[in-house]
Coordinates of C-alpha atoms and ligand atoms in Angstrom, one line a residue:
M21 CA 36.9 145.6 99.5
K22 CA 38.3 144.6 96.0
T23 CA 41.2 146.9 95.0
H24 CA 41.3 145.7 91.4
P25 CA 39.0 147.3 88.8
L26 CA 35.4 146.1 89.4
R27 CA 33.6 144.6 86.4
S28 CA 30.0 144.5 87.5
V29 CA 27.5 146.4 89.6
L30 CA 23.8 146.0 90.6
F31 CA 21.8 149.1 91.7
V32 CA 19.1 148.3 93.9
C33 CA 15.9 150.2 95.2
L34 CA 12.6 149.3 96.7
G35 CA 10.6 149.1 93.5
N36 CA 13.2 149.2 90.6
I37 CA 11.1 151.6 88.7
C38 CA 12.3 155.2 89.9
R39 CA 15.9 155.3 91.4
S40 CA 17.8 152.1 90.5
P41 CA 16.8 152.3 86.8
L42 CA 18.0 155.8 86.6
A43 CA 21.3 154.8 88.4
E44 CA 21.7 151.9 85.9
G45 CA 21.4 154.4 82.8
V46 CA 23.4 157.2 84.4
F47 CA 26.2 155.0 85.5
R48 CA 26.4 153.3 82.1
S49 CA 26.6 156.6 80.4
V50 CA 29.3 157.9 82.8
L51 CA 31.5 154.9 82.1
A52 CA 30.9 155.1 78.4
A53 CA 32.0 158.8 78.5
E54 CA 35.1 157.9 80.1
G55 CA 35.7 155.0 77.6
K56 CA 35.5 152.4 80.4
D57 CA 32.3 150.6 79.8
R58 CA 33.6 147.6 77.7
G59 CA 33.0 144.3 79.3
I60 CA 31.2 145.9 82.2
H61 CA 27.8 144.5 83.5
I62 CA 25.4 147.0 84.6
D63 CA 21.9 146.2 85.9
S64 CA 19.3 147.2 88.5
A65 CA 16.7 145.3 90.7
G66 CA 14.2 145.9 93.3
T67 CA 13.8 144.4 96.9
N68 CA 10.2 144.0 96.3
G69 CA 8.5 142.5 93.1
Y70 CA 5.4 144.6 93.0
H71 CA 6.3 146.1 89.4
T72 CA 8.1 143.1 88.0
G73 CA 8.3 143.4 84.1
E74 CA 7.2 147.0 84.0
A75 CA 9.1 149.8 82.2
P76 CA 10.6 152.5 84.5
D77 CA 8.3 155.2 85.8
E78 CA 7.5 157.8 83.3
R79 CA 9.0 160.5 85.5
S80 CA 12.4 158.5 85.7
I81 CA 12.2 158.1 81.8
L82 CA 11.8 161.8 81.4
A83 CA 14.4 162.9 83.8
A84 CA 16.8 160.7 81.9
R85 CA 15.8 161.8 78.6
Q86 CA 16.3 165.4 79.5
H87 CA 20.1 164.6 80.1
G88 CA 20.3 162.4 76.8
I89 CA 20.0 158.9 78.4
D90 CA 17.4 156.5 77.2
I91 CA 16.1 154.2 79.9
S92 CA 12.9 153.2 78.4
D93 CA 14.0 149.6 77.5
Q94 CA 14.7 148.6 81.0
R95 CA 12.4 146.2 82.6
C96 CA 11.8 145.8 86.4
R97 CA 12.9 142.7 88.2
Q98 CA 13.4 141.6 91.8
L99 CA 16.8 141.1 93.5
K100 CA 17.7 137.3 93.6
A101 CA 20.2 135.1 95.4
E102 CA 22.3 134.5 92.3
D103 CA 22.9 138.4 92.2
F104 CA 25.1 137.9 95.2
V105 CA 27.7 135.9 93.3
S106 CA 27.3 137.3 89.8
F107 CA 27.9 140.8 90.6
D108 CA 31.1 142.3 92.3
L109 CA 29.1 145.1 93.8
I110 CA 25.5 145.5 95.0
L111 CA 24.4 149.1 96.0
G112 CA 21.3 150.2 97.8
M113 CA 20.0 153.8 97.2
D114 CA 18.9 154.2 100.9
R115 CA 19.5 152.5 104.2
A116 CA 16.3 150.5 104.1
N117 CA 17.5 149.1 100.8
V118 CA 20.7 148.2 102.2
A119 CA 19.1 146.4 105.2
A120 CA 16.8 144.4 102.7
I121 CA 19.8 143.6 100.7
Q122 CA 21.6 142.1 103.8
D123 CA 18.5 140.3 104.6
R124 CA 18.6 138.4 101.3
R125 CA 22.3 137.8 101.4
P126 CA 23.0 133.9 101.0
A127 CA 25.8 132.0 102.7
N128 CA 27.7 131.7 99.4
A129 CA 27.6 135.4 98.6
T130 CA 30.8 137.1 97.2
A131 CA 29.5 140.6 96.3
E132 CA 30.6 143.7 98.1
T133 CA 27.3 145.4 99.4
G134 CA 26.5 148.8 100.7
L135 CA 25.0 152.3 100.4
F136 CA 25.6 154.0 97.0
S137 CA 26.7 157.3 98.1
E138 CA 28.9 155.8 100.8
I139 CA 30.9 153.5 98.6
A140 CA 31.0 155.9 95.8
L141 CA 31.7 159.2 97.5
G142 CA 32.5 158.3 101.2
E143 CA 29.3 160.3 102.1
A144 CA 26.5 158.8 104.2
S145 CA 23.7 160.5 102.2
Q146 CA 20.7 158.5 101.0
I147 CA 19.2 158.8 97.6
P148 CA 15.4 159.5 98.6
D149 CA 12.4 157.6 97.2
P150 CA 10.6 160.0 94.8
Y151 CA 7.7 157.8 94.0
C152 CA 5.1 160.0 95.8
G153 CA 6.9 163.2 94.7
T154 CA 7.1 165.5 91.6
Q155 CA 9.3 165.6 88.4
A156 CA 11.6 168.0 90.5
D157 CA 12.1 165.1 92.9
F158 CA 13.2 162.9 90.1
E159 CA 15.6 165.6 88.7
R160 CA 17.1 165.8 92.3
V161 CA 17.5 162.1 92.2
Y162 CA 19.2 162.4 88.8
R163 CA 21.7 164.8 90.1
M164 CA 22.6 162.8 93.1
V165 CA 22.9 159.7 91.0
L166 CA 25.2 161.4 88.5
K167 CA 27.5 162.7 91.4
A168 CA 27.7 159.2 93.0
S169 CA 28.2 157.8 89.5
K170 CA 31.2 159.8 88.9
G171 CA 32.7 158.8 92.0
L172 CA 32.0 155.0 91.6
S173 CA 33.5 155.2 88.0
K174 CA 36.9 155.5 89.7
R175 CA 36.6 151.9 91.0
F176 CA 36.2 150.6 87.4
Ligands
LIG16 P1 11.9 153.0 93.8 O1 10.6 153.9 94.0 O2 12.3 152.3 94.8 O3 12.7 154.3 93.6 O4 11.6 152.4 92.4 C1 9.4 153.3 94.3 C2 8.6 152.7 93.4 C3 7.5 152.0 93.7 C4 7.0 151.9 94.9 C5 7.8 152.4 96.0 C6 9.1 153.1 95.6 N1 5.8 151.2 95.4 O5 5.5 151.3 96.5 O6 5.2 150.7 94.5

């Protein structure tokens, strides 16, 4: 684990349309509120490529907007090998995401990888996939992502 301040983070979920776009937007706003966002690279990606090029799910866009954050400009992309050298940290939302991240880890990888809540808070909680859920499930994801983002900001 790197002890100096981190400069970049990639948030990863399955589809990169529900959870990780929210994490990207919320973490950026948390760092900005703390005046720590200068020169920091924040992005998100999916372990699958089913929605490549799409905007985030409307329910994620709404959950973010209800808290003053605009994520509508984000576009879905898939996790790629270069991410493992260009980011300091790659975080999965749930354990299946973390396993898929490890499966794609190339030999030259330098990034620290792990479960978002564990790295950020020392808690082994997972951020559940809200895709088949309701707006309330997206709001719950927002709250979990906000709490973890506040913890993660201590390392930036
Ligand atoms: P996400 O949610 O991983 O939080 O973006 C999902 C989005 C799409 C699908 C599954 C999960 N999908 O199967 O298309």
